[in-house]
PDB file of C-alpha atoms in Angstrom:
ATOM      1  CA  MET A   1    -204.327  56.058 -10.210  1.00 70.00           C
ATOM      2  CA  PRO A   2    -204.707  55.967 -13.999  1.00 71.00           C
ATOM      3  CA  ALA A   3    -201.893  54.121 -15.765  1.00 72.00           C
ATOM      4  CA  ASN A   4    -200.954  57.113 -17.927  1.00 71.00           C
ATOM      5  CA  PHE A   5    -200.462  59.276 -14.806  1.00 71.00           C
ATOM      6  CA  ARG A   6    -198.262  56.573 -13.214  1.00 72.00           C
ATOM      7  CA  ASP A   7    -196.223  56.235 -16.400  1.00 72.00           C
ATOM      8  CA  VAL A   8    -195.492  59.971 -16.499  1.00 72.00           C
ATOM      9  CA  LEU A   9    -194.529  60.046 -12.807  1.00 71.00           C
ATOM     10  CA  THR A  10    -192.226  57.063 -13.194  1.00 70.00           C
ATOM     11  CA  ALA A  11    -190.613  58.446 -16.361  1.00 70.00           C
ATOM     12  CA  LYS A  12    -190.048  61.891 -14.827  1.00 69.00           C
ATOM     13  CA  SER A  13    -188.876  60.976 -11.362  1.00 65.00           C
ATOM     14  CA  GLY A  14    -187.949  57.325 -11.638  1.00 69.00           C
ATOM     15  CA  GLY A  15    -189.804  56.593  -8.452  1.00 68.00           C
ATOM     16  CA  LYS A  16    -193.030  55.087  -7.299  1.00 78.00           C
ATOM     17  CA  TYR A  17    -194.109  57.797  -4.955  1.00 81.00           C
ATOM     18  CA  VAL A  18    -196.015  61.033  -5.138  1.00 87.00           C
ATOM     19  CA  LEU A  19    -196.487  63.970  -2.771  1.00 89.00           C
ATOM     20  CA  VAL A  20    -200.144  64.721  -2.052  1.00 91.00           C
ATOM     21  CA  GLY A  21    -201.402  67.852  -0.349  1.00 89.00           C
ATOM     22  CA  PRO A  22    -204.338  70.249  -0.285  1.00 88.00           C
ATOM     23  CA  GLY A  23    -205.473  71.764  -3.571  1.00 86.00           C
ATOM     24  CA  HIS A  24    -204.475  75.296  -4.456  1.00 79.00           C
ATOM     25  CA  ALA A  25    -206.480  78.480  -4.887  1.00 74.00           C
ATOM     26  CA  GLY A  26    -209.144  77.374  -2.425  1.00 77.00           C
ATOM     27  CA  ARG A  27    -210.185  74.397  -4.549  1.00 85.00           C
ATOM     28  CA  ARG A  28    -211.593  71.468  -2.541  1.00 91.00           C
ATOM     29  CA  CYS A  29    -209.329  68.857  -4.024  1.00 94.00           C
ATOM     30  CA  LEU A  30    -205.886  67.387  -3.532  1.00 94.00           C
ATOM     31  CA  MET A  31    -202.801  68.283  -5.523  1.00 91.00           C
ATOM     32  CA  ALA A  32    -200.299  65.516  -6.313  1.00 90.00           C
ATOM     33  CA  PHE A  33    -196.818  65.966  -7.727  1.00 88.00           C
ATOM     34  CA  ASP A  34    -193.393  64.367  -7.945  1.00 86.00           C
ATOM     35  CA  ASN A  35    -190.165  65.512  -6.290  1.00 83.00           C
ATOM     36  CA  LEU A  36    -189.048  67.401  -9.426  1.00 84.00           C
ATOM     37  CA  PHE A  37    -192.137  69.598  -9.333  1.00 84.00           C
ATOM     38  CA  ALA A  38    -191.690  70.042  -5.573  1.00 83.00           C
ATOM     39  CA  GLU A  39    -188.207  71.418  -6.295  1.00 84.00           C
ATOM     40  CA  ARG A  40    -189.692  73.851  -8.844  1.00 86.00           C
ATOM     41  CA  LEU A  41    -192.292  74.983  -6.328  1.00 83.00           C
ATOM     42  CA  GLN A  42    -189.543  75.503  -3.757  1.00 84.00           C
ATOM     43  CA  ALA A  43    -187.492  77.527  -6.255  1.00 88.00           C
ATOM     44  CA  GLY A  44    -190.508  79.746  -6.936  1.00 86.00           C
ATOM     45  CA  LEU A  45    -191.027  80.295  -3.211  1.00 83.00           C
ATOM     46  CA  ASP A  46    -187.351  81.153  -2.799  1.00 85.00           C
ATOM     47  CA  ALA A  47    -187.524  83.606  -5.708  1.00 88.00           C
ATOM     48  CA  ARG A  48    -190.577  85.330  -4.212  1.00 86.00           C
ATOM     49  CA  HIS A  49    -189.552  85.305  -0.563  1.00 83.00           C
ATOM     50  CA  GLY A  50    -185.855  84.454  -0.293  1.00 81.00           C
ATOM     51  CA  ASP A  51    -185.048  83.587   3.302  1.00 80.00           C
ATOM     52  CA  ALA A  52    -187.801  85.852   4.621  1.00 79.00           C
ATOM     53  CA  VAL A  53    -189.821  84.649   7.574  1.00 82.00           C
ATOM     54  CA  THR A  54    -192.713  87.024   7.004  1.00 85.00           C
ATOM     55  CA  PRO A  55    -196.252  85.831   7.686  1.00 86.00           C
ATOM     56  CA  GLU A  56    -196.900  85.682   3.921  1.00 85.00           C
ATOM     57  CA  ALA A  57    -193.803  83.565   3.230  1.00 83.00           C
ATOM     58  CA  TYR A  58    -194.599  81.252   6.115  1.00 83.00           C
ATOM     59  CA  ALA A  59    -198.235  80.848   5.055  1.00 82.00           C
ATOM     60  CA  GLU A  60    -197.305  79.988   1.473  1.00 80.00           C
ATOM     61  CA  ARG A  61    -194.622  77.480   2.498  1.00 80.00           C
ATOM     62  CA  ALA A  62    -196.865  75.886   5.121  1.00 80.00           C
ATOM     63  CA  TYR A  63    -199.746  75.599   2.674  1.00 76.00           C
ATOM     64  CA  LEU A  64    -197.721  74.033  -0.135  1.00 75.00           C
ATOM     65  CA  PHE A  65    -195.434  71.783   1.877  1.00 77.00           C
ATOM     66  CA  GLY A  66    -196.672  71.653   5.447  1.00 78.00           C
ATOM     67  CA  SER A  67    -199.610  69.402   4.647  1.00 78.00           C
ATOM     68  CA  ALA A  68    -198.168  67.459   1.707  1.00 84.00           C
ATOM     69  CA  GLN A  69    -197.619  63.802   2.485  1.00 87.00           C
ATOM     70  CA  PRO A  70    -195.525  61.291   0.532  1.00 88.00           C
ATOM     71  CA  HIS A  71    -197.491  58.332  -0.773  1.00 87.00           C
ATOM     72  CA  THR A  72    -196.147  55.138  -2.272  1.00 86.00           C
ATOM     73  CA  ILE A  73    -197.794  53.915  -5.443  1.00 83.00           C
ATOM     74  CA  ASP A  74    -198.371  50.168  -5.161  1.00 84.00           C
ATOM     75  CA  ASP A  75    -198.027  47.708  -8.044  1.00 81.00           C
ATOM     76  CA  ALA A  76    -201.727  48.048  -8.846  1.00 82.00           C
ATOM     77  CA  GLY A  77    -201.332  51.840  -9.120  1.00 80.00           C
ATOM     78  CA  ARG A  78    -203.111  52.681  -5.890  1.00 84.00           C
ATOM     79  CA  ILE A  79    -202.283  55.123  -3.155  1.00 87.00           C
ATOM     80  CA  VAL A  80    -203.979  55.129   0.226  1.00 89.00           C
ATOM     81  CA  LEU A  81    -205.031  58.617   1.270  1.00 91.00           C
ATOM     82  CA  SER A  82    -204.863  59.528   4.938  1.00 89.00           C
ATOM     83  CA  PRO A  83    -208.119  60.363   6.712  1.00 91.00           C
ATOM     84  CA  VAL A  84    -206.954  64.002   6.950  1.00 89.00           C
ATOM     85  CA  LEU A  85    -206.445  64.331   3.196  1.00 91.00           C
ATOM     86  CA  ARG A  86    -209.765  62.604   2.535  1.00 92.00           C
ATOM     87  CA  LYS A  87    -211.516  65.066   4.848  1.00 91.00           C
ATOM     88  CA  ILE A  88    -209.783  68.097   3.306  1.00 88.00           C
ATOM     89  CA  SER A  89    -210.814  67.046  -0.187  1.00 92.00           C
ATOM     90  CA  GLY A  90    -214.200  65.530   0.536  1.00 93.00           C
ATOM     91  CA  ILE A  91    -213.118  62.361  -1.281  1.00 94.00           C
ATOM     92  CA  THR A  92    -215.087  59.355  -0.077  1.00 90.00           C
ATOM     93  CA  SER A  93    -215.398  56.302  -2.302  1.00 88.00           C
ATOM     94  CA  HIS A  94    -214.516  57.527  -5.796  1.00 92.00           C
ATOM     95  CA  VAL A  95    -211.779  59.772  -7.180  1.00 92.00           C
ATOM     96  CA  TRP A  96    -211.752  61.951 -10.301  1.00 92.00           C
ATOM     97  CA  PHE A  97    -208.245  62.678 -11.643  1.00 90.00           C
ATOM     98  CA  VAL A  98    -207.557  65.958 -13.426  1.00 91.00           C
ATOM     99  CA  GLY A  99    -204.196  66.300 -15.168  1.00 86.00           C
ATOM    100  CA  SER A 100    -202.454  69.646 -15.216  1.00 81.00           C
ATOM    101  CA  PHE A 101    -199.065  69.051 -16.907  1.00 79.00           C
ATOM    102  CA  ASN A 102    -196.695  69.191 -13.893  1.00 84.00           C
ATOM    103  CA  TYR A 103    -199.151  67.988 -11.280  1.00 88.00           C
ATOM    104  CA  PHE A 104    -202.559  66.440 -11.086  1.00 89.00           C
ATOM    105  CA  GLU A 105    -205.575  66.943  -8.908  1.00 92.00           C
ATOM    106  CA  LEU A 106    -207.684  64.369  -7.097  1.00 93.00           C
ATOM    107  CA  TRP A 107    -211.343  65.269  -6.650  1.00 95.00           C
ATOM    108  CA  ASP A 108    -214.533  63.838  -5.340  1.00 95.00           C
ATOM    109  CA  PRO A 109    -216.239  63.508  -8.760  1.00 95.00           C
ATOM    110  CA  TRP A 110    -219.459  65.183  -7.666  1.00 95.00           C
ATOM    111  CA  THR A 111    -217.599  68.103  -6.082  1.00 94.00           C
ATOM    112  CA  PHE A 112    -215.662  68.583  -9.321  1.00 94.00           C
ATOM    113  CA  LYS A 113    -218.876  68.426 -11.353  1.00 94.00           C
ATOM    114  CA  ALA A 114    -220.567  71.009  -9.105  1.00 93.00           C
ATOM    115  CA  GLN A 115    -217.872  73.679  -9.549  1.00 91.00           C
ATOM    116  CA  ALA A 116    -219.156  77.055 -10.633  1.00 90.00           C
ATOM    117  CA  GLY A 117    -217.839  77.960 -14.049  1.00 92.00           C
ATOM    118  CA  LEU A 118    -216.954  74.403 -15.060  1.00 93.00           C
ATOM    119  CA  PRO A 119    -216.919  74.278 -18.875  1.00 95.00           C
ATOM    120  CA  GLU A 120    -219.914  72.402 -20.269  1.00 95.00           C
ATOM    121  CA  LEU A 121    -217.710  69.884 -22.106  1.00 95.00           C
ATOM    122  CA  GLN A 122    -216.023  68.897 -18.836  1.00 94.00           C
ATOM    123  CA  ARG A 123    -219.425  68.515 -17.188  1.00 94.00           C
ATOM    124  CA  ILE A 124    -220.578  66.273 -20.059  1.00 95.00           C
ATOM    125  CA  GLN A 125    -217.372  64.229 -19.804  1.00 95.00           C
ATOM    126  CA  ILE A 126    -217.652  63.566 -16.075  1.00 95.00           C
ATOM    127  CA  GLU A 127    -221.357  62.771 -16.326  1.00 96.00           C
ATOM    128  CA  ALA A 128    -220.613  60.263 -19.094  1.00 96.00           C
ATOM    129  CA  GLU A 129    -217.831  58.684 -17.009  1.00 94.00           C
ATOM    130  CA  LEU A 130    -220.089  58.428 -13.953  1.00 95.00           C
ATOM    131  CA  GLU A 131    -222.861  56.891 -16.055  1.00 96.00           C
ATOM    132  CA  MET A 132    -220.431  54.432 -17.680  1.00 95.00           C
ATOM    133  CA  ARG A 133    -219.354  53.246 -14.214  1.00 93.00           C
ATOM    134  CA  GLY A 134    -222.933  52.878 -13.023  1.00 94.00           C
ATOM    135  CA  LEU A 135    -222.598  55.752 -10.560  1.00 94.00           C
ATOM    136  CA  PRO A 136    -225.372  58.263  -9.916  1.00 94.00           C
ATOM    137  CA  ILE A 137    -224.871  61.497 -11.835  1.00 93.00           C
ATOM    138  CA  ALA A 138    -226.424  63.560  -9.042  1.00 91.00           C
ATOM    139  CA  GLY A 139    -224.161  62.029  -6.397  1.00 88.00           C
ATOM    140  CA  PRO A 140    -224.421  59.255  -3.851  1.00 85.00           C
ATOM    141  CA  ALA A 141    -227.553  58.981  -1.755  1.00 79.00           C
ATOM    142  CA  ALA A 142    -227.189  60.775   1.558  1.00 69.00           C
TER     143      ALA A 142
END
């Protein structure tokens, strides 16, 4: 995990752990956030659904929290993703981090690069990062 992401997490929550779950809005990535953001998500769910046990309320709660798993950040800044989260996201050997203020996303870099509608500057950035690391721009050989 990039040092600047760890620093923000530690400053905000004082801890060395992060919740990681499936990405939102059908995006094939993982969403990671601290306990403070989890509380904000819960408050939003409560505001929308109250104590309702409707199928919609259940589906939203299950999606956001049912699959999220706590992960400890080790001293080197690493987290070990479960096989389930790796399969959900398509992450194999490399991870692309995308910050989004209150949370961040973890992507397979080539999946992120292949998104329809990705702004050209983001595509240039990820291609430059892949090239700098000696990774194939088109993706790993099958």
